[in-house]
Amino acid sequence: MELIDGKQISADIKAEIAQEVANRKEKGLKTPHLAAILVGHDGGSETYVAHKVKACEQVGFESTLVRFEDDITEIQLLEQVEALNNNNDIDGFIVQLPLPRHIDEQKVIEAIRPDKDVDGFHPVNVGKMVIGLDAFISATPAGIVDLLERYKISTSGKNVVVLGRSNIVGRPMSVLLSQKGQDATVTVCHSRTKNLKEITKQADIIIAAIGIPEFVTADMVKNGAVIIDVGTTRVESNQTKSGWKLKGDVNFDEVAPLCSHITPVPGGVGPMTIVSLLKNTLKATRLRD
Ligand code: GUN
């Protein structure tokens, strides 16, 4: 069994991005500038956004964090999105999800200019991705494709089972891996799937993105499979200072001995997601050169 080291790969890619940023600065080209809108004080969102801002610093990007209390109205938030759309210094931006219940998330996503939508959530980017046109691709699926490529794990002709059909991970993941170039045979499973174990047992690669800690157990996995664990549920822990730790969707101790490759949680997919966001921001900046 080989551990897929997302921390190491993400550090390698960050170094490549930092080099390109340094080259751009030398040539007098614009420094990439990412902005993030954060509404409220959700613990997970605070952590993710802080990681994104720190990653910007590490590669030499500029970053701007725009914070609002969770009583901001939908209209006020849409005005802020419009301000970033029109701000020439901002190359790309994200609105951290989830948003408070009184705000229509889809409406906010659709207000973002597609050429600044570095999360790849706008329907224009999703639609372009589905038909294989150049687009901003959602960060987690893009990061997983990078991880597989860097570990030389071919997806061509492989049976890939994606667990979960979210707009952020499962759905775009399934589309990307079935495309020409990736050439996998993809099955998407979800809460209504019947005989799940029989399906996952056929998988050469399992991508678990359902958000249920330790859902994937040894009896669901064929010998020699590749396991990609997207789960990041916070569970209480008396072993950490914060009082919680991250748990993946895979029962790691049980499954790891069976498989050829597996991503740990933390340190697997998570760091790659942030790197994909940086790559998308660099791409947005290049498009504006
Ligand atoms: N919430 C959970 N994941 C993400 C992400 O990739 N982008 C944004 N904007 N919000 C999220």
Short mmCIF file of C-alpha atoms and ligand atoms in Angstrom, two decimals:
data_model
loop_
_atom_site.label_atom_id
_atom_site.label_comp_id
_atom_site.label_asym_id
_atom_site.label_seq_id
_atom_site.Cartn_x
_atom_site.Cartn_y
_atom_site.Cartn_z
CA MET A 1 0.00 0.00 0.00
CA GLU A 2 1.31 3.43 -0.94
CA LEU A 3 0.08 6.54 0.85
CA ILE A 4 -0.85 9.35 -1.55
CA ASP A 5 0.87 12.37 -0.03
CA GLY A 6 -1.29 15.35 -0.93
CA LYS A 7 0.73 17.58 1.36
CA GLN A 8 3.94 16.87 -0.56
CA ILE A 9 2.37 17.12 -4.03
CA SER A 10 0.62 20.36 -3.08
CA ALA A 11 3.94 21.76 -1.81
CA ASP A 12 5.57 20.81 -5.15
CA ILE A 13 2.80 22.51 -7.14
CA LYS A 14 2.90 25.59 -4.89
CA ALA A 15 6.63 25.89 -5.60
CA GLU A 16 5.87 25.75 -9.37
CA ILE A 17 3.21 28.46 -8.98
CA ALA A 18 5.54 30.63 -6.86
CA GLN A 19 8.16 30.37 -9.61
CA GLU A 20 5.67 31.50 -12.24
CA VAL A 21 4.55 34.40 -10.05
CA ALA A 22 8.17 35.45 -9.57
CA ASN A 23 8.71 35.29 -13.35
CA ARG A 24 5.60 37.39 -13.92
CA LYS A 25 6.79 40.02 -11.45
CA GLU A 26 10.17 40.17 -13.17
CA LYS A 27 8.48 40.77 -16.51
CA GLY A 28 6.30 43.51 -14.99
CA LEU A 29 3.12 41.44 -15.35
CA LYS A 30 0.31 41.66 -12.82
CA THR A 31 0.54 39.83 -9.49
CA PRO A 32 -2.44 37.46 -9.18
CA HIS A 33 -5.00 38.73 -6.70
CA LEU A 34 -7.63 36.42 -5.16
CA ALA A 35 -10.51 37.72 -3.05
CA ALA A 36 -12.72 35.67 -0.75
CA ILE A 37 -16.09 36.64 0.68
CA LEU A 38 -16.79 35.06 4.05
CA VAL A 39 -20.21 35.47 5.65
CA GLY A 40 -20.68 34.67 9.34
CA HIS A 41 -18.46 32.63 11.66
CA ASP A 42 -18.85 28.96 10.71
CA GLY A 43 -15.79 27.20 12.16
CA GLY A 44 -15.08 25.09 9.07
CA SER A 45 -15.45 28.04 6.69
CA GLU A 46 -13.18 30.23 8.87
CA THR A 47 -10.48 27.55 8.73
CA TYR A 48 -10.78 26.95 4.98
CA VAL A 49 -10.64 30.64 4.15
CA ALA A 50 -7.67 31.19 6.47
CA HIS A 51 -5.84 28.36 4.64
CA LYS A 52 -6.66 29.93 1.28
CA VAL A 53 -5.33 33.34 2.35
CA LYS A 54 -2.16 31.75 3.76
CA ALA A 55 -1.62 29.76 0.55
CA CYS A 56 -1.85 33.01 -1.45
CA GLU A 57 0.92 34.48 0.68
CA GLN A 58 3.08 31.39 0.21
CA VAL A 59 3.05 31.66 -3.59
CA GLY A 60 3.33 35.46 -3.77
CA PHE A 61 -0.32 36.23 -4.67
CA GLU A 62 -2.18 39.16 -3.24
CA SER A 63 -5.33 38.28 -1.34
CA THR A 64 -8.28 40.17 0.07
CA LEU A 65 -10.68 38.77 2.62
CA VAL A 66 -14.07 40.47 2.65
CA ARG A 67 -16.04 39.60 5.78
CA PHE A 68 -19.70 40.11 6.62
CA GLU A 69 -21.88 39.22 9.57
CA ASP A 70 -24.52 36.59 8.89
CA ASP A 71 -27.31 39.17 8.95
CA ILE A 72 -26.17 40.61 5.61
CA THR A 73 -29.10 40.64 3.21
CA GLU A 74 -29.08 38.84 -0.12
CA ILE A 75 -29.25 42.17 -1.95
CA GLN A 76 -26.26 43.55 -0.01
CA LEU A 77 -24.26 40.40 -0.75
CA LEU A 78 -25.14 40.58 -4.45
CA GLU A 79 -23.91 44.19 -4.45
CA GLN A 80 -20.60 43.06 -2.96
CA VAL A 81 -20.26 40.39 -5.64
CA GLU A 82 -20.91 43.03 -8.28
CA ALA A 83 -18.24 45.26 -6.72
CA LEU A 84 -15.67 42.45 -7.03
CA ASN A 85 -16.85 41.70 -10.58
CA ASN A 86 -16.04 45.31 -11.48
CA ASN A 87 -12.83 45.65 -9.45
CA ASN A 88 -10.02 45.50 -12.01
CA ASP A 89 -7.40 44.62 -9.45
CA ILE A 90 -9.19 41.37 -8.46
CA ASP A 91 -8.44 38.55 -10.91
CA GLY A 92 -10.68 35.96 -9.31
CA PHE A 93 -12.84 35.53 -6.23
CA ILE A 94 -14.85 33.03 -4.27
CA VAL A 95 -17.84 33.21 -1.99
CA GLN A 96 -17.23 30.67 0.76
CA LEU A 97 -20.14 28.25 1.16
CA PRO A 98 -22.38 27.48 2.96
CA LEU A 99 -24.20 30.81 3.15
CA PRO A 100 -26.85 31.63 5.79
CA ARG A 101 -30.24 30.11 5.02
CA HIS A 102 -31.90 33.41 4.09
CA ILE A 103 -29.52 33.81 1.11
CA ASP A 104 -30.08 31.92 -2.14
CA GLU A 105 -26.67 30.36 -2.82
CA GLN A 106 -27.38 29.65 -6.45
CA LYS A 107 -28.37 33.26 -7.06
CA VAL A 108 -25.06 34.42 -5.56
CA ILE A 109 -23.02 31.91 -7.60
CA GLU A 110 -24.77 33.04 -10.79
CA ALA A 111 -23.95 36.68 -10.00
CA ILE A 112 -20.20 35.99 -10.19
CA ARG A 113 -18.58 36.86 -13.52
CA PRO A 114 -17.69 33.49 -15.11
CA ASP A 115 -14.18 34.74 -15.97
CA LYS A 116 -13.55 35.51 -12.28
CA ASP A 117 -15.29 32.37 -10.97
CA VAL A 118 -12.15 30.56 -9.79
CA ASP A 119 -14.27 28.05 -7.82
CA GLY A 120 -15.77 26.90 -11.14
CA PHE A 121 -19.29 26.88 -9.67
CA HIS A 122 -21.00 29.20 -12.20
CA PRO A 123 -23.26 27.31 -14.66
CA VAL A 124 -21.21 28.70 -17.58
CA ASN A 125 -18.07 27.04 -16.22
CA VAL A 126 -19.91 23.83 -15.27
CA GLY A 127 -21.51 23.68 -18.73
CA LYS A 128 -18.20 24.29 -20.51
CA MET A 129 -16.55 21.57 -18.45
CA VAL A 130 -19.33 19.09 -19.28
CA ILE A 131 -18.80 19.52 -23.04
CA GLY A 132 -15.01 19.51 -22.69
CA LEU A 133 -14.35 23.21 -23.31
CA ASP A 134 -11.71 25.16 -21.42
CA ALA A 135 -13.23 26.30 -18.11
CA PHE A 136 -12.52 26.89 -14.45
CA ILE A 137 -12.91 23.48 -12.87
CA SER A 138 -14.14 22.98 -9.34
CA ALA A 139 -11.10 22.79 -7.07
CA THR A 140 -11.51 19.43 -5.36
CA PRO A 141 -12.14 17.34 -8.52
CA ALA A 142 -9.31 19.18 -10.32
CA GLY A 143 -7.00 18.44 -7.37
CA ILE A 144 -7.90 14.75 -7.45
CA VAL A 145 -7.11 14.54 -11.18
CA ASP A 146 -3.71 16.17 -10.44
CA LEU A 147 -3.03 13.72 -7.59
CA LEU A 148 -3.80 10.70 -9.79
CA GLU A 149 -1.61 12.08 -12.59
CA ARG A 150 1.34 12.85 -10.30
CA TYR A 151 1.18 9.31 -8.89
CA LYS A 152 0.93 7.95 -12.47
CA ILE A 153 -2.35 6.23 -11.66
CA SER A 154 -4.03 5.78 -15.04
CA THR A 155 -7.80 6.07 -15.19
CA SER A 156 -8.10 4.85 -18.79
CA GLY A 157 -10.56 1.96 -19.02
CA LYS A 158 -10.74 1.73 -15.23
CA ASN A 159 -13.94 1.24 -13.28
CA VAL A 160 -14.29 4.33 -11.12
CA VAL A 161 -17.01 4.52 -8.49
CA VAL A 162 -17.82 8.01 -7.24
CA LEU A 163 -19.74 8.04 -3.95
CA GLY A 164 -21.79 11.24 -3.78
CA ARG A 165 -23.33 13.54 -6.39
CA SER A 166 -22.74 17.02 -4.96
CA ASN A 167 -22.30 19.98 -7.31
CA ILE A 168 -18.90 20.70 -5.72
CA VAL A 169 -17.32 17.24 -5.85
CA GLY A 170 -19.21 14.11 -6.93
CA ARG A 171 -20.93 15.41 -10.06
CA PRO A 172 -17.96 17.29 -11.61
CA MET A 173 -15.63 14.43 -10.61
CA SER A 174 -17.74 11.92 -12.52
CA VAL A 175 -17.82 14.16 -15.60
CA LEU A 176 -14.07 14.83 -15.60
CA LEU A 177 -13.06 11.19 -15.31
CA SER A 178 -15.36 10.04 -18.11
CA GLN A 179 -13.95 12.63 -20.51
CA LYS A 180 -11.58 11.90 -23.37
CA GLY A 181 -8.07 11.81 -21.98
CA GLN A 182 -9.22 10.38 -18.63
CA ASP A 183 -11.33 7.64 -20.28
CA ALA A 184 -12.67 5.99 -17.14
CA THR A 185 -15.94 4.07 -16.90
CA VAL A 186 -17.67 5.98 -14.14
CA THR A 187 -20.50 4.94 -11.83
CA VAL A 188 -22.03 7.57 -9.56
CA CYS A 189 -23.58 6.20 -6.37
CA HIS A 190 -25.76 8.09 -3.89
CA SER A 191 -28.21 7.66 -1.05
CA ARG A 192 -30.75 5.82 -3.25
CA THR A 193 -28.25 3.41 -4.82
CA LYS A 194 -29.14 -0.26 -4.35
CA ASN A 195 -26.60 -3.03 -3.73
CA LEU A 196 -23.88 -0.47 -3.10
CA LYS A 197 -21.32 -2.99 -1.88
CA GLU A 198 -21.61 -5.06 -5.06
CA ILE A 199 -20.88 -1.94 -7.10
CA THR A 200 -17.96 -0.65 -5.02
CA LYS A 201 -16.43 -4.16 -5.04
CA GLN A 202 -16.04 -3.81 -8.83
CA ALA A 203 -14.19 -0.51 -8.54
CA ASP A 204 -10.55 -0.07 -9.51
CA ILE A 205 -10.77 3.44 -8.04
CA ILE A 206 -13.21 4.62 -5.36
CA ILE A 207 -13.73 8.34 -4.78
CA ALA A 208 -15.61 8.80 -1.52
CA ALA A 209 -17.36 12.18 -1.22
CA ILE A 210 -20.48 11.64 0.85
CA GLY A 211 -19.55 13.28 4.14
CA ILE A 212 -20.27 10.26 6.35
CA PRO A 213 -17.24 9.40 8.51
CA GLU A 214 -15.76 5.91 7.91
CA PHE A 215 -18.59 4.95 5.54
CA VAL A 216 -16.32 2.87 3.28
CA THR A 217 -15.35 -0.35 5.03
CA ALA A 218 -13.06 -3.24 4.05
CA ASP A 219 -15.92 -5.42 2.80
CA MET A 220 -16.74 -2.77 0.12
CA VAL A 221 -13.26 -2.67 -1.41
CA LYS A 222 -11.56 -5.00 -3.86
CA ASN A 223 -7.93 -5.95 -3.32
CA GLY A 224 -5.54 -3.54 -5.03
CA ALA A 225 -8.08 -0.71 -5.43
CA VAL A 226 -7.11 2.98 -5.31
CA ILE A 227 -8.99 4.91 -2.61
CA ILE A 228 -9.48 8.67 -2.72
CA ASP A 229 -11.07 10.02 0.46
CA VAL A 230 -12.70 13.45 0.15
CA GLY A 231 -14.44 13.37 3.55
CA THR A 232 -13.61 16.07 6.10
CA THR A 233 -16.14 15.70 8.90
CA ARG A 234 -15.18 17.29 12.21
CA VAL A 235 -15.62 14.85 15.07
CA GLU A 236 -14.99 15.42 18.76
CA SER A 237 -11.60 14.31 19.99
CA ASN A 238 -9.83 14.49 23.32
CA GLN A 239 -6.49 13.97 21.55
CA THR A 240 -6.32 17.45 20.02
CA LYS A 241 -6.04 20.94 21.47
CA SER A 242 -9.02 22.17 19.44
CA GLY A 243 -11.26 19.38 20.78
CA TRP A 244 -12.01 18.03 17.30
CA LYS A 245 -10.30 16.21 14.47
CA LEU A 246 -11.06 15.55 10.82
CA LYS A 247 -12.46 12.17 9.81
CA GLY A 248 -12.60 10.91 6.27
CA ASP A 249 -15.35 8.93 4.55
CA VAL A 250 -13.15 5.82 4.60
CA ASN A 251 -12.33 3.56 7.53
CA PHE A 252 -8.62 4.02 6.93
CA ASP A 253 -7.24 1.38 9.32
CA GLU A 254 -9.47 -1.30 7.85
CA VAL A 255 -9.20 -0.35 4.17
CA ALA A 256 -5.55 0.74 3.85
CA PRO A 257 -4.03 -2.77 4.03
CA LEU A 258 -6.21 -3.88 1.09
CA CYS A 259 -5.51 -1.17 -1.43
CA SER A 260 -2.69 -0.18 -3.77
CA HIS A 261 -2.95 3.56 -2.98
CA ILE A 262 -4.95 5.59 -0.46
CA THR A 263 -5.23 9.27 0.53
CA PRO A 264 -5.05 10.04 4.26
CA VAL A 265 -7.33 12.54 6.04
CA PRO A 266 -5.93 15.06 6.71
CA GLY A 267 -3.05 15.46 4.24
CA GLY A 268 -4.58 13.86 1.16
CA VAL A 269 -7.18 15.66 -0.96
CA GLY A 270 -7.54 18.75 1.28
CA PRO A 271 -4.24 20.46 0.45
CA MET A 272 -4.82 19.77 -3.26
CA THR A 273 -8.13 21.65 -3.21
CA ILE A 274 -6.37 24.83 -2.14
CA VAL A 275 -3.66 24.40 -4.77
CA SER A 276 -6.33 24.03 -7.48
CA LEU A 277 -7.84 27.31 -6.38
CA LEU A 278 -4.41 28.94 -6.73
CA LYS A 279 -4.02 27.39 -10.21
CA ASN A 280 -7.41 28.72 -11.25
CA THR A 281 -6.51 32.18 -9.95
CA LEU A 282 -3.26 32.16 -11.91
CA LYS A 283 -5.20 31.09 -15.00
CA ALA A 284 -7.72 33.93 -14.46
CA THR A 285 -4.83 36.39 -14.20
CA ARG A 286 -3.19 35.07 -17.39
CA LEU A 287 -6.51 35.43 -19.24
CA ARG A 288 -6.44 39.13 -18.34
CA ASP A 289 -2.80 39.76 -19.43
N1 GUN B 1 -17.32 25.17 0.88
C1 GUN B 1 -16.81 23.93 0.88
N2 GUN B 1 -15.95 23.77 -0.15
C2 GUN B 1 -15.93 24.94 -0.81
C3 GUN B 1 -15.23 25.39 -1.96
O1 GUN B 1 -14.46 24.68 -2.61
N3 GUN B 1 -15.47 26.69 -2.32
C4 GUN B 1 -16.33 27.48 -1.65
N4 GUN B 1 -16.51 28.72 -2.09
N5 GUN B 1 -17.00 27.10 -0.59
C5 GUN B 1 -16.80 25.82 -0.17
#
